[in-house]
mmCIF file of C-alpha atoms in Angstrom:
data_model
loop_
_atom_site.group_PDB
_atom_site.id
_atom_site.type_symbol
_atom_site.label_atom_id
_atom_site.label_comp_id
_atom_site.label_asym_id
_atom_site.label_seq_id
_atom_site.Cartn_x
_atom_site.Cartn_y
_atom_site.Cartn_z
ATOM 1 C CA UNK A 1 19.933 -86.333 69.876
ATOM 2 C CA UNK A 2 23.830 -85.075 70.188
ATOM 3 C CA UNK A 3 24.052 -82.756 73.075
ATOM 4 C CA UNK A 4 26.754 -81.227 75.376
ATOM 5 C CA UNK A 5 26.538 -81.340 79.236
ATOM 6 C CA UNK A 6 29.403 -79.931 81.704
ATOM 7 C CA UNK A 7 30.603 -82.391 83.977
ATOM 8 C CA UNK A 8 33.187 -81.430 87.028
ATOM 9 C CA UNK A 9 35.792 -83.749 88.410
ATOM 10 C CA UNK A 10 35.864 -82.518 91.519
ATOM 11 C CA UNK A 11 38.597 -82.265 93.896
ATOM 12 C CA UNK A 12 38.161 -85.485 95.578
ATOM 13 C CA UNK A 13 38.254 -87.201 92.582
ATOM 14 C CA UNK A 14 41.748 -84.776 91.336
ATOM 15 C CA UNK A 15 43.750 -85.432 94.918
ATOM 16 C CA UNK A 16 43.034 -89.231 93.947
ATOM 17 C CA UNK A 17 44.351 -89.222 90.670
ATOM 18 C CA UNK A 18 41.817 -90.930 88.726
ATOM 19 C CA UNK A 19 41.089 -88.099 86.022
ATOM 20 C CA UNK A 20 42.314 -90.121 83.090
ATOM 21 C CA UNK A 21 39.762 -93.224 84.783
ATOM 22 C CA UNK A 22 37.237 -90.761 84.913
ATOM 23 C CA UNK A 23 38.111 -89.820 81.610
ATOM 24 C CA UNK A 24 38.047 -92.606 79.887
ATOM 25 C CA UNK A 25 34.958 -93.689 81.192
ATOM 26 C CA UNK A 26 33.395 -90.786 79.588
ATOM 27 C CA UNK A 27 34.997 -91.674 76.382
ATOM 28 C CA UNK A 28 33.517 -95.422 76.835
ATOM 29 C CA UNK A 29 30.260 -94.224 77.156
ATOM 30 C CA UNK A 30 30.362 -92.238 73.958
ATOM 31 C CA UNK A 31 30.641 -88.643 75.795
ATOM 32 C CA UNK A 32 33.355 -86.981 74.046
ATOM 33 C CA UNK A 33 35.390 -83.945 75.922
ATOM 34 C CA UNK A 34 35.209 -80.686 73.817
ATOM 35 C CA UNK A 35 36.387 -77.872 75.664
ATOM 36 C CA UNK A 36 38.085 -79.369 78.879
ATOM 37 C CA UNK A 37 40.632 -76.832 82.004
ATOM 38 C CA UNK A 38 41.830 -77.767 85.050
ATOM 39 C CA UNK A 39 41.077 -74.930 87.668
ATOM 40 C CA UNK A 40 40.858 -74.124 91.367
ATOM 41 C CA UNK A 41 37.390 -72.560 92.060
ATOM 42 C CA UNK A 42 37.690 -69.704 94.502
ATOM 43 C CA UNK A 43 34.710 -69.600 97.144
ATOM 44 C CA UNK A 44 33.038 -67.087 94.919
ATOM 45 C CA UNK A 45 33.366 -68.828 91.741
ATOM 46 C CA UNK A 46 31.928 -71.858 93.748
ATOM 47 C CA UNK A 47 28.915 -70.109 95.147
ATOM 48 C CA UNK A 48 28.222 -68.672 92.037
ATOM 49 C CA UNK A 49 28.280 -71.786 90.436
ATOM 50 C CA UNK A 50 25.785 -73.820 92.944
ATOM 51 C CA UNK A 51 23.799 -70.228 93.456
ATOM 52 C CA UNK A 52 20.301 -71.893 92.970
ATOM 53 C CA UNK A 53 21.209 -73.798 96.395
ATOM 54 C CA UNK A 54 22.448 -70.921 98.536
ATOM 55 C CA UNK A 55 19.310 -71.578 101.076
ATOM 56 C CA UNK A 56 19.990 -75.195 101.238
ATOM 57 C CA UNK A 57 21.518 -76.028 104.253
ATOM 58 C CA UNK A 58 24.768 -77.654 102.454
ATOM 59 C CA UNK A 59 26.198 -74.631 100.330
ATOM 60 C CA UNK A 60 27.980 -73.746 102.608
ATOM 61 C CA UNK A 61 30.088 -77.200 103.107
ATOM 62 C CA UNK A 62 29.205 -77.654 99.352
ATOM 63 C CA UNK A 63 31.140 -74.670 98.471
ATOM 64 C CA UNK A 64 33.840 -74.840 100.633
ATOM 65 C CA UNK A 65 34.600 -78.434 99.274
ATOM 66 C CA UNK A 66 34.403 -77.268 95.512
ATOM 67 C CA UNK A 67 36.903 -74.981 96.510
ATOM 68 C CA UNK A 68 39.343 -76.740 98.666
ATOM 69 C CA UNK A 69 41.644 -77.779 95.582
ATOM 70 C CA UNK A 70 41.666 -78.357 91.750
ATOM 71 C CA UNK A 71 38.922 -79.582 89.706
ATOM 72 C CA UNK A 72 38.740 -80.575 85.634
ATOM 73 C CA UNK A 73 36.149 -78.455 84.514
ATOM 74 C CA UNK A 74 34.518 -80.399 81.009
ATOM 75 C CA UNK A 75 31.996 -80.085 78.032
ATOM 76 C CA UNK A 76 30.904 -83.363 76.956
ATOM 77 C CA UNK A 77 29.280 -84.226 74.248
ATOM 78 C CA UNK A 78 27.593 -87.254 72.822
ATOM 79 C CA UNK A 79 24.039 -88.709 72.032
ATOM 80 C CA UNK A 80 21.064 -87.821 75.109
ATOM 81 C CA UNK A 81 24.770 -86.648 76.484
ATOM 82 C CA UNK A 82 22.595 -85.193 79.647
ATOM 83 C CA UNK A 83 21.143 -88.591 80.760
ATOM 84 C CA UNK A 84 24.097 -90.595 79.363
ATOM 85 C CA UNK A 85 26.192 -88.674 82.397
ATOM 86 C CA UNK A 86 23.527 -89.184 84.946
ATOM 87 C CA UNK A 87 23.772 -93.056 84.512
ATOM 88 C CA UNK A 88 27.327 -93.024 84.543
ATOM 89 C CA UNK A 89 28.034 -90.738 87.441
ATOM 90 C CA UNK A 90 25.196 -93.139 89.292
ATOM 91 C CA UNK A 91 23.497 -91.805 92.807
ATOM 92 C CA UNK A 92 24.738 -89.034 94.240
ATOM 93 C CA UNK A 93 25.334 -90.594 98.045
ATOM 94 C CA UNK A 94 28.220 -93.406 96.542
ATOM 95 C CA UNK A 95 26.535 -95.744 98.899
ATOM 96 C CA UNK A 96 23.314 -95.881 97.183
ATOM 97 C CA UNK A 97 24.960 -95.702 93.727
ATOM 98 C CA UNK A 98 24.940 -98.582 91.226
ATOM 99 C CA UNK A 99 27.829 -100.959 91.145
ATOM 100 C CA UNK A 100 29.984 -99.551 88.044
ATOM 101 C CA UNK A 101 29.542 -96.042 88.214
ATOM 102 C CA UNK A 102 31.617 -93.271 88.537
ATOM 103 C CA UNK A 103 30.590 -92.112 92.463
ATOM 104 C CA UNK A 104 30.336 -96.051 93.220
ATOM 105 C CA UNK A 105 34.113 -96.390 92.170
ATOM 106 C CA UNK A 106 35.816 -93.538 93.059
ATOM 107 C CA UNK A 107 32.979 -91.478 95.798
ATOM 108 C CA UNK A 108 33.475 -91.397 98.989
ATOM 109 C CA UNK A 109 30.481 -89.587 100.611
ATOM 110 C CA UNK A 110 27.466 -87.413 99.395
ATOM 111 C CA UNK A 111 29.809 -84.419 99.322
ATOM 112 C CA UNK A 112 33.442 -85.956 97.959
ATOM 113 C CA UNK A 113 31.238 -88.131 95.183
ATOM 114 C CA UNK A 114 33.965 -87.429 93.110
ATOM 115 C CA UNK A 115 32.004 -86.058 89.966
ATOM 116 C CA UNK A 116 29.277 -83.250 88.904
ATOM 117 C CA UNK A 117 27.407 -83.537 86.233
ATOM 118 C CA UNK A 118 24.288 -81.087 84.714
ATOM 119 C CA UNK A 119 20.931 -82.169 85.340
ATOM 120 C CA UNK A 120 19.025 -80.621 82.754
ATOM 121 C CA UNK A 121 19.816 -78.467 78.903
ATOM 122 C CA UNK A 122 18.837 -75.392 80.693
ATOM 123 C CA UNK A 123 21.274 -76.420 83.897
ATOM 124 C CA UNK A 124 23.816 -77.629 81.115
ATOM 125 C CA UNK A 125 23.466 -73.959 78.868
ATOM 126 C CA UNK A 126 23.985 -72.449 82.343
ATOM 127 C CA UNK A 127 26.951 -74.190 83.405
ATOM 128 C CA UNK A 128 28.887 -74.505 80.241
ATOM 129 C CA UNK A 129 28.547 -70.743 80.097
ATOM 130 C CA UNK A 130 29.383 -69.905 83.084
ATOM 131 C CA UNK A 131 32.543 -72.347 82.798
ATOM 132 C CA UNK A 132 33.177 -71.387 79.268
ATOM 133 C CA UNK A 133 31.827 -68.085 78.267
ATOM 134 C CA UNK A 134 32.436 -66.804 74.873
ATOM 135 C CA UNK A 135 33.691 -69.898 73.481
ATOM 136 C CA UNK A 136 33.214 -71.039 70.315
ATOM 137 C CA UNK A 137 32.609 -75.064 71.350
#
């Protein structure tokens, strides 16, 4: 089943310079970029982005990451395009990911893992539109 997920490289991953690796890993794996923009979140566009974990006890690091420089903001799609991600981001602590992935290339710790990447269709409907809203994709 084609679907479209929203996957962040995050700031980490930006101040490294390994968007176009990142990139064309996506493309490797069949996950075509749609809409794509680089941005810098503010803190509010960042906590209302990761909203559903404002009790954790990370937002506020979490947040304050997301916002410390640019990001590429993208809509994938591709076949299972949700799951395809997952597997190639790998685990989110880079430690524990698989040898190959995304986080177990370029992450450096569970908060600078270097990519984001929807969990679910109703995480993905949530984040393309709040990333995206009003476009035609």
């Amino acid at each position: 089943m084609v679907e479209r997920t929203l996957a962040i490289i995050k700031p980490d991953a930006v101040k490294k310079q390994v968007i176009g690796d990142v990139i064309q890993r996506y493309e490797a794996a069949g996950l075509h970029p749609i809409a794509m923009k680089m941005m810098h979140l503010s803190q509010s566009t960042a906590e209302g982005f990761y909203a559903v974990h404002r009790e954790r006890p990370f937002f506020h690091e979490l947040t304050a990451f997301m916002s410390s420089g640019p990001s590429v903001v993208l809509v994938l799609e591709g076949k299972n395009a949700i799951q395809a991600n997952r597997d190639l981001m790998g685990a989110t602590d880079p430690q524990k990911a698989v040898a190959g992935t995304i986080r177990s290339i370029h992450g450096a710790s569970i908060e600078a893992n270097a990519v984001h990447g929807s969990d679910s269709p109703d995480t993905a409907s949530f984040e393309i539109g709040y990333f995206f809203p009003g476009m035609d994709l």
